[in-house]
PDB file of N, CA and C in Angstrom:
ATOM      1  N   MET C   1      82.763 149.813 155.606  1.00 69.00           N
ATOM      2  CA  MET C   1      82.583 148.817 154.576  1.00 69.00           C
ATOM      3  C   MET C   1      81.929 149.465 153.354  1.00 69.00           C
ATOM      4  N   ALA C   2      82.432 149.161 152.180  1.00 74.00           N
ATOM      5  CA  ALA C   2      81.907 149.733 150.935  1.00 74.00           C
ATOM      6  C   ALA C   2      80.539 149.142 150.610  1.00 74.00           C
ATOM      7  N   LYS C   3      79.669 149.983 150.055  1.00 78.00           N
ATOM      8  CA  LYS C   3      78.345 149.524 149.642  1.00 78.00           C
ATOM      9  C   LYS C   3      78.366 149.203 148.155  1.00 78.00           C
ATOM     10  N   ARG C   4      77.641 148.174 147.798  1.00 85.00           N
ATOM     11  CA  ARG C   4      77.524 147.814 146.385  1.00 85.00           C
ATOM     12  C   ARG C   4      76.430 148.662 145.748  1.00 85.00           C
ATOM     13  N   LEU C   5      76.633 149.010 144.483  1.00 81.00           N
ATOM     14  CA  LEU C   5      75.653 149.812 143.760  1.00 81.00           C
ATOM     15  C   LEU C   5      74.300 149.112 143.722  1.00 81.00           C
ATOM     16  N   SER C   6      74.304 147.815 143.514  1.00 83.00           N
ATOM     17  CA  SER C   6      73.040 147.071 143.447  1.00 83.00           C
ATOM     18  C   SER C   6      72.260 147.174 144.761  1.00 83.00           C
ATOM     19  N   ASP C   7      72.972 147.217 145.894  1.00 86.00           N
ATOM     20  CA  ASP C   7      72.297 147.370 147.185  1.00 86.00           C
ATOM     21  C   ASP C   7      71.642 148.749 147.302  1.00 86.00           C
ATOM     22  N   LEU C   8      72.351 149.779 146.819  1.00 85.00           N
ATOM     23  CA  LEU C   8      71.790 151.128 146.858  1.00 85.00           C
ATOM     24  C   LEU C   8      70.565 151.239 145.957  1.00 85.00           C
ATOM     25  N   ILE C   9      70.650 150.671 144.774  1.00 86.00           N
ATOM     26  CA  ILE C   9      69.519 150.713 143.842  1.00 86.00           C
ATOM     27  C   ILE C   9      68.320 149.963 144.412  1.00 86.00           C
ATOM     28  N   ASN C  10      68.568 148.845 145.070  1.00 89.00           N
ATOM     29  CA  ASN C  10      67.474 148.050 145.652  1.00 89.00           C
ATOM     30  C   ASN C  10      66.739 148.799 146.766  1.00 89.00           C
ATOM     31  N   GLN C  11      67.356 149.810 147.341  1.00 91.00           N
ATOM     32  CA  GLN C  11      66.719 150.605 148.390  1.00 91.00           C
ATOM     33  C   GLN C  11      65.808 151.696 147.817  1.00 91.00           C
ATOM     34  N   LEU C  12      65.918 151.951 146.523  1.00 90.00           N
ATOM     35  CA  LEU C  12      65.108 152.997 145.881  1.00 90.00           C
ATOM     36  C   LEU C  12      63.687 152.488 145.634  1.00 90.00           C
ATOM     37  N   PRO C  13      62.742 153.399 145.449  1.00 93.00           N
ATOM     38  CA  PRO C  13      61.378 152.989 145.115  1.00 93.00           C
ATOM     39  C   PRO C  13      61.366 152.168 143.818  1.00 93.00           C
ATOM     40  N   LYS C  14      60.416 151.249 143.712  1.00 94.00           N
ATOM     41  CA  LYS C  14      60.328 150.358 142.544  1.00 94.00           C
ATOM     42  C   LYS C  14      60.219 151.147 141.244  1.00 94.00           C
ATOM     43  N   SER C  15      59.482 152.254 141.251  1.00 93.00           N
ATOM     44  CA  SER C  15      59.338 153.051 140.027  1.00 93.00           C
ATOM     45  C   SER C  15      60.676 153.640 139.590  1.00 93.00           C
ATOM     46  N   THR C  16      61.486 154.053 140.542  1.00 92.00           N
ATOM     47  CA  THR C  16      62.811 154.595 140.235  1.00 92.00           C
ATOM     48  C   THR C  16      63.725 153.496 139.723  1.00 92.00           C
ATOM     49  N   GLN C  17      63.639 152.321 140.330  1.00 88.00           N
ATOM     50  CA  GLN C  17      64.434 151.182 139.864  1.00 88.00           C
ATOM     51  C   GLN C  17      64.083 150.838 138.416  1.00 88.00           C
ATOM     52  N   ALA C  18      62.801 150.886 138.093  1.00 91.00           N
ATOM     53  CA  ALA C  18      62.360 150.580 136.735  1.00 91.00           C
ATOM     54  C   ALA C  18      62.916 151.603 135.744  1.00 91.00           C
ATOM     55  N   LYS C  19      62.919 152.877 136.129  1.00 90.00           N
ATOM     56  CA  LYS C  19      63.462 153.921 135.265  1.00 90.00           C
ATOM     57  C   LYS C  19      64.959 153.728 135.048  1.00 90.00           C
ATOM     58  N   ILE C  20      65.662 153.352 136.103  1.00 87.00           N
ATOM     59  CA  ILE C  20      67.105 153.114 135.999  1.00 87.00           C
ATOM     60  C   ILE C  20      67.372 151.942 135.059  1.00 87.00           C
ATOM     61  N   ARG C  21      66.604 150.862 135.208  1.00 84.00           N
ATOM     62  CA  ARG C  21      66.774 149.696 134.338  1.00 84.00           C
ATOM     63  C   ARG C  21      66.482 150.041 132.876  1.00 84.00           C
ATOM     64  N   ALA C  22      65.404 150.798 132.650  1.00 85.00           N
ATOM     65  CA  ALA C  22      65.028 151.173 131.284  1.00 85.00           C
ATOM     66  C   ALA C  22      66.119 152.024 130.633  1.00 85.00           C
ATOM     67  N   ARG C  23      66.631 153.001 131.371  1.00 81.00           N
ATOM     68  CA  ARG C  23      67.681 153.866 130.824  1.00 81.00           C
ATOM     69  C   ARG C  23      68.966 153.086 130.597  1.00 81.00           C
ATOM     70  N   SER C  24      69.285 152.193 131.501  1.00 77.00           N
ATOM     71  CA  SER C  24      70.464 151.347 131.357  1.00 77.00           C
ATOM     72  C   SER C  24      70.356 150.491 130.097  1.00 77.00           C
ATOM     73  N   ASP C  25      69.204 149.881 129.883  1.00 73.00           N
ATOM     74  CA  ASP C  25      68.985 149.065 128.690  1.00 73.00           C
ATOM     75  C   ASP C  25      69.107 149.906 127.427  1.00 73.00           C
ATOM     76  N   GLU C  26      68.577 151.123 127.481  1.00 74.00           N
ATOM     77  CA  GLU C  26      68.637 152.038 126.340  1.00 74.00           C
ATOM     78  C   GLU C  26      70.083 152.387 126.004  1.00 74.00           C
ATOM     79  N   LEU C  27      70.876 152.679 127.025  1.00 68.00           N
ATOM     80  CA  LEU C  27      72.278 153.033 126.793  1.00 68.00           C
ATOM     81  C   LEU C  27      73.068 151.850 126.248  1.00 68.00           C
ATOM     82  N   ILE C  28      72.821 150.683 126.781  1.00 65.00           N
ATOM     83  CA  ILE C  28      73.520 149.491 126.295  1.00 65.00           C
ATOM     84  C   ILE C  28      73.142 149.216 124.851  1.00 65.00           C
ATOM     85  N   ALA C  29      71.862 149.332 124.525  1.00 65.00           N
ATOM     86  CA  ALA C  29      71.398 149.059 123.162  1.00 65.00           C
ATOM     87  C   ALA C  29      71.941 150.073 122.162  1.00 65.00           C
ATOM     88  N   SER C  30      72.223 151.288 122.604  1.00 66.00           N
ATOM     89  CA  SER C  30      72.663 152.323 121.682  1.00 66.00           C
ATOM     90  C   SER C  30      74.138 152.214 121.322  1.00 66.00           C
ATOM     91  N   GLU C  31      74.865 151.391 121.997  1.00 67.00           N
ATOM     92  CA  GLU C  31      76.294 151.232 121.740  1.00 67.00           C
ATOM     93  C   GLU C  31      76.551 149.861 121.144  1.00 67.00           C
ATOM     94  N   ARG C  32      76.590 149.783 119.837  1.00 78.00           N
ATOM     95  CA  ARG C  32      76.816 148.498 119.181  1.00 78.00           C
ATOM     96  C   ARG C  32      77.796 148.657 118.033  1.00 78.00           C
ATOM     97  N   SER C  33      78.540 147.611 117.798  1.00 86.00           N
ATOM     98  CA  SER C  33      79.396 147.583 116.619  1.00 86.00           C
ATOM     99  C   SER C  33      78.518 147.229 115.419  1.00 86.00           C
ATOM    100  N   LEU C  34      79.057 147.377 114.225  1.00 90.00           N
ATOM    101  CA  LEU C  34      78.287 147.009 113.033  1.00 90.00           C
ATOM    102  C   LEU C  34      77.926 145.526 113.061  1.00 90.00           C
ATOM    103  N   ARG C  35      78.848 144.684 113.515  1.00 90.00           N
ATOM    104  CA  ARG C  35      78.566 143.249 113.596  1.00 90.00           C
ATOM    105  C   ARG C  35      77.407 142.996 114.550  1.00 90.00           C
ATOM    106  N   GLU C  36      77.448 143.622 115.721  1.00 86.00           N
ATOM    107  CA  GLU C  36      76.375 143.438 116.708  1.00 86.00           C
ATOM    108  C   GLU C  36      75.041 143.957 116.173  1.00 86.00           C
ATOM    109  N   LEU C  37      75.101 145.061 115.440  1.00 85.00           N
ATOM    110  CA  LEU C  37      73.888 145.614 114.845  1.00 85.00           C
ATOM    111  C   LEU C  37      73.304 144.634 113.820  1.00 85.00           C
ATOM    112  N   ARG C  38      74.166 144.085 112.977  1.00 88.00           N
ATOM    113  CA  ARG C  38      73.727 143.104 111.978  1.00 88.00           C
ATOM    114  C   ARG C  38      73.119 141.887 112.649  1.00 88.00           C
ATOM    115  N   GLU C  39      73.777 141.385 113.677  1.00 87.00           N
ATOM    116  CA  GLU C  39      73.277 140.199 114.383  1.00 87.00           C
ATOM    117  C   GLU C  39      71.960 140.489 115.092  1.00 87.00           C
ATOM    118  N   ALA C  40      71.816 141.685 115.645  1.00 82.00           N
ATOM    119  CA  ALA C  40      70.576 142.053 116.325  1.00 82.00           C
ATOM    120  C   ALA C  40      69.405 142.086 115.344  1.00 82.00           C
ATOM    121  N   HIS C  41      69.691 142.376 114.071  1.00 83.00           N
ATOM    122  CA  HIS C  41      68.653 142.388 113.046  1.00 83.00           C
ATOM    123  C   HIS C  41      68.578 141.057 112.307  1.00 83.00           C
ATOM    124  N   GLN C  42      69.238 140.059 112.859  1.00 89.00           N
ATOM    125  CA  GLN C  42      69.209 138.683 112.344  1.00 89.00           C
ATOM    126  C   GLN C  42      69.556 138.602 110.858  1.00 89.00           C
ATOM    127  N   ARG C  43      70.636 139.254 110.501  1.00 91.00           N
ATOM    128  CA  ARG C  43      71.132 139.210 109.131  1.00 91.00           C
ATOM    129  C   ARG C  43      72.487 138.517 109.132  1.00 91.00           C
ATOM    130  N   SER C  44      72.764 137.764 108.116  1.00 94.00           N
ATOM    131  CA  SER C  44      74.076 137.124 107.981  1.00 94.00           C
ATOM    132  C   SER C  44      74.966 137.995 107.108  1.00 94.00           C
ATOM    133  N   GLN C  45      76.259 137.782 107.215  1.00 95.00           N
ATOM    134  CA  GLN C  45      77.185 138.508 106.349  1.00 95.00           C
ATOM    135  C   GLN C  45      76.922 138.144 104.893  1.00 95.00           C
ATOM    136  N   THR C  46      76.591 136.898 104.651  1.00 96.00           N
ATOM    137  CA  THR C  46      76.328 136.441 103.287  1.00 96.00           C
ATOM    138  C   THR C  46      75.113 137.155 102.690  1.00 96.00           C
ATOM    139  N   ALA C  47      74.045 137.282 103.482  1.00 94.00           N
ATOM    140  CA  ALA C  47      72.836 137.964 103.000  1.00 94.00           C
ATOM    141  C   ALA C  47      73.129 139.435 102.711  1.00 94.00           C
ATOM    142  N   LEU C  48      73.880 140.080 103.593  1.00 94.00           N
ATOM    143  CA  LEU C  48      74.235 141.481 103.355  1.00 94.00           C
ATOM    144  C   LEU C  48      75.123 141.616 102.129  1.00 94.00           C
ATOM    145  N   ALA C  49      76.043 140.697 101.964  1.00 95.00           N
ATOM    146  CA  ALA C  49      76.938 140.728 100.805  1.00 95.00           C
ATOM    147  C   ALA C  49      76.137 140.666  99.510  1.00 95.00           C
ATOM    148  N   ARG C  50      75.117 139.818  99.467  1.00 95.00           N
ATOM    149  CA  ARG C  50      74.271 139.735  98.270  1.00 95.00           C
ATOM    150  C   ARG C  50      73.606 141.080  97.982  1.00 95.00           C
ATOM    151  N   LYS C  51      73.034 141.704  99.028  1.00 94.00           N
ATOM    152  CA  LYS C  51      72.361 143.001  98.842  1.00 94.00           C
ATOM    153  C   LYS C  51      73.335 144.089  98.408  1.00 94.00           C
ATOM    154  N   LEU C  52      74.546 144.041  98.940  1.00 94.00           N
ATOM    155  CA  LEU C  52      75.556 145.048  98.617  1.00 94.00           C
ATOM    156  C   LEU C  52      76.324 144.728  97.332  1.00 94.00           C
ATOM    157  N   ARG C  53      76.084 143.521  96.788  1.00 95.00           N
ATOM    158  CA  ARG C  53      76.769 143.038  95.584  1.00 95.00           C
ATOM    159  C   ARG C  53      78.285 142.982  95.775  1.00 95.00           C
ATOM    160  N   VAL C  54      78.669 142.431  96.924  1.00 96.00           N
ATOM    161  CA  VAL C  54      80.083 142.208  97.228  1.00 96.00           C
ATOM    162  C   VAL C  54      80.224 140.798  97.777  1.00 96.00           C
ATOM    163  N   LYS C  55      81.456 140.370  98.013  1.00 96.00           N
ATOM    164  CA  LYS C  55      81.688 139.053  98.608  1.00 96.00           C
ATOM    165  C   LYS C  55      81.515 139.134 100.120  1.00 96.00           C
ATOM    166  N   GLN C  56      81.229 137.998 100.738  1.00 96.00           N
ATOM    167  CA  GLN C  56      81.045 137.932 102.194  1.00 96.00           C
ATOM    168  C   GLN C  56      82.281 138.448 102.916  1.00 96.00           C
ATOM    169  N   ALA C  57      83.461 138.179 102.382  1.00 96.00           N
ATOM    170  CA  ALA C  57      84.706 138.638 103.011  1.00 96.00           C
ATOM    171  C   ALA C  57      84.765 140.165 103.077  1.00 96.00           C
ATOM    172  N   ALA C  58      84.176 140.839 102.090  1.00 95.00           N
ATOM    173  CA  ALA C  58      84.166 142.305 102.092  1.00 95.00           C
ATOM    174  C   ALA C  58      83.294 142.838 103.223  1.00 95.00           C
ATOM    175  N   VAL C  59      82.188 142.146 103.513  1.00 95.00           N
ATOM    176  CA  VAL C  59      81.327 142.554 104.629  1.00 95.00           C
ATOM    177  C   VAL C  59      82.078 142.352 105.942  1.00 95.00           C
ATOM    178  N   SER C  60      82.762 141.231 106.065  1.00 95.00           N
ATOM    179  CA  SER C  60      83.547 140.954 107.272  1.00 95.00           C
ATOM    180  C   SER C  60      84.602 142.041 107.482  1.00 95.00           C
ATOM    181  N   LYS C  61      85.280 142.406 106.421  1.00 94.00           N
ATOM    182  CA  LYS C  61      86.312 143.446 106.505  1.00 94.00           C
ATOM    183  C   LYS C  61      85.688 144.790 106.884  1.00 94.00           C
ATOM    184  N   LEU C  62      84.559 145.120 106.291  1.00 92.00           N
ATOM    185  CA  LEU C  62      83.878 146.381 106.584  1.00 92.00           C
ATOM    186  C   LEU C  62      83.502 146.460 108.057  1.00 92.00           C
ATOM    187  N   GLU C  63      83.045 145.358 108.634  1.00 92.00           N
ATOM    188  CA  GLU C  63      82.626 145.346 110.038  1.00 92.00           C
ATOM    189  C   GLU C  63      83.787 145.559 111.006  1.00 92.00           C
ATOM    190  N   ARG C  64      85.003 145.324 110.550  1.00 91.00           N
ATOM    191  CA  ARG C  64      86.171 145.507 111.423  1.00 91.00           C
ATOM    192  C   ARG C  64      86.816 146.870 111.256  1.00 91.00           C
ATOM    193  N   ARG C  65      86.396 147.620 110.248  1.00 90.00           N
ATOM    194  CA  ARG C  65      87.009 148.925 109.981  1.00 90.00           C
ATOM    195  C   ARG C  65      86.647 149.930 111.058  1.00 90.00           C
ATOM    196  N   THR C  66      87.554 150.832 111.325  1.00 86.00           N
ATOM    197  CA  THR C  66      87.285 151.918 112.265  1.00 86.00           C
ATOM    198  C   THR C  66      87.108 153.242 111.539  1.00 86.00           C
ATOM    199  N   ASP C  67      87.345 153.233 110.217  1.00 91.00           N
ATOM    200  CA  ASP C  67      87.223 154.444 109.427  1.00 91.00           C
ATOM    201  C   ASP C  67      86.673 154.051 108.060  1.00 91.00           C
ATOM    202  N   MET C  68      85.628 154.757 107.604  1.00 91.00           N
ATOM    203  CA  MET C  68      85.050 154.451 106.301  1.00 91.00           C
ATOM    204  C   MET C  68      84.306 155.662 105.776  1.00 91.00           C
ATOM    205  N   TYR C  69      83.960 155.613 104.506  1.00 91.00           N
ATOM    206  CA  TYR C  69      83.164 156.674 103.909  1.00 91.00           C
ATOM    207  C   TYR C  69      81.749 156.636 104.461  1.00 91.00           C
ATOM    208  N   VAL C  70      81.133 157.801 104.544  1.00 90.00           N
ATOM    209  CA  VAL C  70      79.740 157.882 104.983  1.00 90.00           C
ATOM    210  C   VAL C  70      78.858 157.084 104.030  1.00 90.00           C
ATOM    211  N   SER C  71      79.146 157.155 102.731  1.00 89.00           N
ATOM    212  CA  SER C  71      78.343 156.431 101.740  1.00 89.00           C
ATOM    213  C   SER C  71      78.433 154.916 101.939  1.00 89.00           C
ATOM    214  N   THR C  72      79.582 154.422 102.355  1.00 92.00           N
ATOM    215  CA  THR C  72      79.741 152.995 102.625  1.00 92.00           C
ATOM    216  C   THR C  72      78.910 152.595 103.830  1.00 92.00           C
ATOM    217  N   LEU C  73      78.967 153.388 104.881  1.00 92.00           N
ATOM    218  CA  LEU C  73      78.178 153.109 106.072  1.00 92.00           C
ATOM    219  C   LEU C  73      76.682 153.179 105.758  1.00 92.00           C
ATOM    220  N   ARG C  74      76.287 154.177 104.977  1.00 91.00           N
ATOM    221  CA  ARG C  74      74.879 154.306 104.589  1.00 91.00           C
ATOM    222  C   ARG C  74      74.417 153.063 103.825  1.00 91.00           C
ATOM    223  N   SER C  75      75.210 152.589 102.878  1.00 92.00           N
ATOM    224  CA  SER C  75      74.849 151.395 102.104  1.00 92.00           C
ATOM    225  C   SER C  75      74.684 150.188 103.012  1.00 92.00           C
ATOM    226  N   TYR C  76      75.586 150.036 103.963  1.00 93.00           N
ATOM    227  CA  TYR C  76      75.534 148.909 104.903  1.00 93.00           C
ATOM    228  C   TYR C  76      74.239 148.966 105.709  1.00 93.00           C
ATOM    229  N   ILE C  77      73.916 150.126 106.269  1.00 92.00           N
ATOM    230  CA  ILE C  77      72.708 150.291 107.084  1.00 92.00           C
ATOM    231  C   ILE C  77      71.456 150.072 106.238  1.00 92.00           C
ATOM    232  N   GLU C  78      71.424 150.619 105.030  1.00 92.00           N
ATOM    233  CA  GLU C  78      70.260 150.457 104.165  1.00 92.00           C
ATOM    234  C   GLU C  78      70.079 149.014 103.711  1.00 92.00           C
ATOM    235  N   ALA C  79      71.173 148.268 103.571  1.00 93.00           N
ATOM    236  CA  ALA C  79      71.083 146.852 103.196  1.00 93.00           C
ATOM    237  C   ALA C  79      70.383 146.039 104.284  1.00 93.00           C
ATOM    238  N   MET C  80      70.393 146.556 105.515  1.00 91.00           N
ATOM    239  CA  MET C  80      69.681 145.891 106.618  1.00 91.00           C
ATOM    240  C   MET C  80      68.272 146.434 106.769  1.00 91.00           C
ATOM    241  N   GLY C  81      67.896 147.395 105.916  1.00 91.00           N
ATOM    242  CA  GLY C  81      66.561 147.966 106.002  1.00 91.00           C
ATOM    243  C   GLY C  81      66.482 149.210 106.867  1.00 91.00           C
ATOM    244  N   GLY C  82      67.635 149.745 107.257  1.00 90.00           N
ATOM    245  CA  GLY C  82      67.657 150.924 108.117  1.00 90.00           C
ATOM    246  C   GLY C  82      67.901 152.205 107.347  1.00 90.00           C
ATOM    247  N   GLN C  83      68.013 153.278 108.078  1.00 89.00           N
ATOM    248  CA  GLN C  83      68.277 154.593 107.508  1.00 89.00           C
ATOM    249  C   GLN C  83      69.338 155.267 108.376  1.00 89.00           C
ATOM    250  N   LEU C  84      70.373 155.783 107.746  1.00 90.00           N
ATOM    251  CA  LEU C  84      71.460 156.434 108.476  1.00 90.00           C
ATOM    252  C   LEU C  84      71.165 157.909 108.660  1.00 90.00           C
ATOM    253  N   GLU C  85      71.306 158.392 109.885  1.00 89.00           N
ATOM    254  CA  GLU C  85      71.212 159.812 110.182  1.00 89.00           C
ATOM    255  C   GLU C  85      72.465 160.204 110.942  1.00 89.00           C
ATOM    256  N   ILE C  86      72.994 161.373 110.633  1.00 90.00           N
ATOM    257  CA  ILE C  86      74.164 161.877 111.342  1.00 90.00           C
ATOM    258  C   ILE C  86      73.711 163.058 112.184  1.00 90.00           C
ATOM    259  N   VAL C  87      73.983 162.954 113.481  1.00 89.00           N
ATOM    260  CA  VAL C  87      73.524 163.958 114.433  1.00 89.00           C
ATOM    261  C   VAL C  87      74.719 164.476 115.224  1.00 89.00           C
ATOM    262  N   ALA C  88      74.809 165.792 115.333  1.00 90.00           N
ATOM    263  CA  ALA C  88      75.842 166.428 116.154  1.00 90.00           C
ATOM    264  C   ALA C  88      75.223 166.815 117.492  1.00 90.00           C
ATOM    265  N   ARG C  89      75.905 166.492 118.579  1.00 88.00           N
ATOM    266  CA  ARG C  89      75.426 166.828 119.910  1.00 88.00           C
ATOM    267  C   ARG C  89      76.459 167.719 120.598  1.00 88.00           C
ATOM    268  N   PHE C  90      75.960 168.808 121.168  1.00 90.00           N
ATOM    269  CA  PHE C  90      76.807 169.754 121.875  1.00 90.00           C
ATOM    270  C   PHE C  90      76.240 169.979 123.272  1.00 90.00           C
ATOM    271  N   PRO C  91      77.108 170.264 124.238  1.00 91.00           N
ATOM    272  CA  PRO C  91      76.595 170.581 125.570  1.00 91.00           C
ATOM    273  C   PRO C  91      75.711 171.826 125.516  1.00 91.00           C
ATOM    274  N   HIS C  92      74.673 171.809 126.276  1.00 90.00           N
ATOM    275  CA  HIS C  92      73.790 172.966 126.444  1.00 90.00           C
ATOM    276  C   HIS C  92      73.033 173.377 125.176  1.00 90.00           C
ATOM    277  N   SER C  93      72.838 172.447 124.244  1.00 89.00           N
ATOM    278  CA  SER C  93      72.014 172.753 123.069  1.00 89.00           C
ATOM    279  C   SER C  93      71.374 171.474 122.545  1.00 89.00           C
ATOM    280  N   SER C  94      70.346 171.641 121.766  1.00 91.00           N
ATOM    281  CA  SER C  94      69.630 170.504 121.202  1.00 91.00           C
ATOM    282  C   SER C  94      70.472 169.818 120.132  1.00 91.00           C
ATOM    283  N   PRO C  95      70.263 168.517 119.914  1.00 88.00           N
ATOM    284  CA  PRO C  95      70.976 167.818 118.834  1.00 88.00           C
ATOM    285  C   PRO C  95      70.644 168.444 117.481  1.00 88.00           C
ATOM    286  N   VAL C  96      71.620 168.416 116.582  1.00 91.00           N
ATOM    287  CA  VAL C  96      71.457 168.977 115.245  1.00 91.00           C
ATOM    288  C   VAL C  96      71.671 167.871 114.227  1.00 91.00           C
ATOM    289  N   ARG C  97      70.669 167.634 113.389  1.00 90.00           N
ATOM    290  CA  ARG C  97      70.771 166.619 112.345  1.00 90.00           C
ATOM    291  C   ARG C  97      71.531 167.216 111.161  1.00 90.00           C
ATOM    292  N   ILE C  98      72.595 166.555 110.735  1.00 88.00           N
ATOM    293  CA  ILE C  98      73.417 167.021 109.619  1.00 88.00           C
ATOM    294  C   ILE C  98      72.806 166.491 108.323  1.00 88.00           C
ATOM    295  N   LYS C  99      72.366 167.384 107.459  1.00 86.00           N
ATOM    296  CA  LYS C  99      71.684 166.992 106.240  1.00 86.00           C
ATOM    297  C   LYS C  99      72.613 166.926 105.021  1.00 86.00           C
ATOM    298  N   GLN C 100      73.819 167.395 105.163  1.00 83.00           N
ATOM    299  CA  GLN C 100      74.765 167.499 104.053  1.00 83.00           C
ATOM    300  C   GLN C 100      75.000 166.159 103.363  1.00 83.00           C
ATOM    301  N   PHE C 101      74.931 165.044 104.094  1.00 74.00           N
ATOM    302  CA  PHE C 101      75.262 163.737 103.528  1.00 74.00           C
ATOM    303  C   PHE C 101      74.054 162.986 102.993  1.00 74.00           C
ATOM    304  N   GLU C 102      72.879 163.573 103.056  1.00 70.00           N
ATOM    305  CA  GLU C 102      71.666 162.881 102.618  1.00 70.00           C
ATOM    306  C   GLU C 102      71.646 162.633 101.117  1.00 70.00           C
ATOM    307  N   LYS C 103      72.356 163.419 100.347  1.00 66.00           N
ATOM    308  CA  LYS C 103      72.341 163.278  98.895  1.00 66.00           C
ATOM    309  C   LYS C 103      73.415 162.335  98.390  1.00 66.00           C
ATOM    310  N   LEU C 104      74.205 161.740  99.288  1.00 55.00           N
ATOM    311  CA  LEU C 104      75.248 160.803  98.878  1.00 55.00           C
ATOM    312  C   LEU C 104      74.642 159.520  98.350  1.00 55.00           C
ATOM    313  N   GLY C 105      75.382 158.851  97.503  1.00 52.00           N
ATOM    314  CA  GLY C 105      74.937 157.548  97.036  1.00 52.00           C
ATOM    315  C   GLY C 105      74.053 157.719  95.868  1.00 52.00           C
TER     316      GLY C 105
END
């Protein structure tokens, strides 16, 4: 009979279970669409549109795009009060922050 993952996790020490839950929450939180990110920061499309000086429909369209300029993404993130960083990750080495795009905008 197959074992369920939840049953296996429940057999682990409580401290290990807590670490698994924390890491799971971290991974889930790190994967968000622009819409989900905006909603998590309790911003409306209309409010962002005002900050970006565009119409609400333009924000809606931007949130559905799969390809955009770095400067457009930076403006969107900054309109929510955030800061965009671009990081390259490679196996067997530390993450590298790409600074080339910091002067955009």
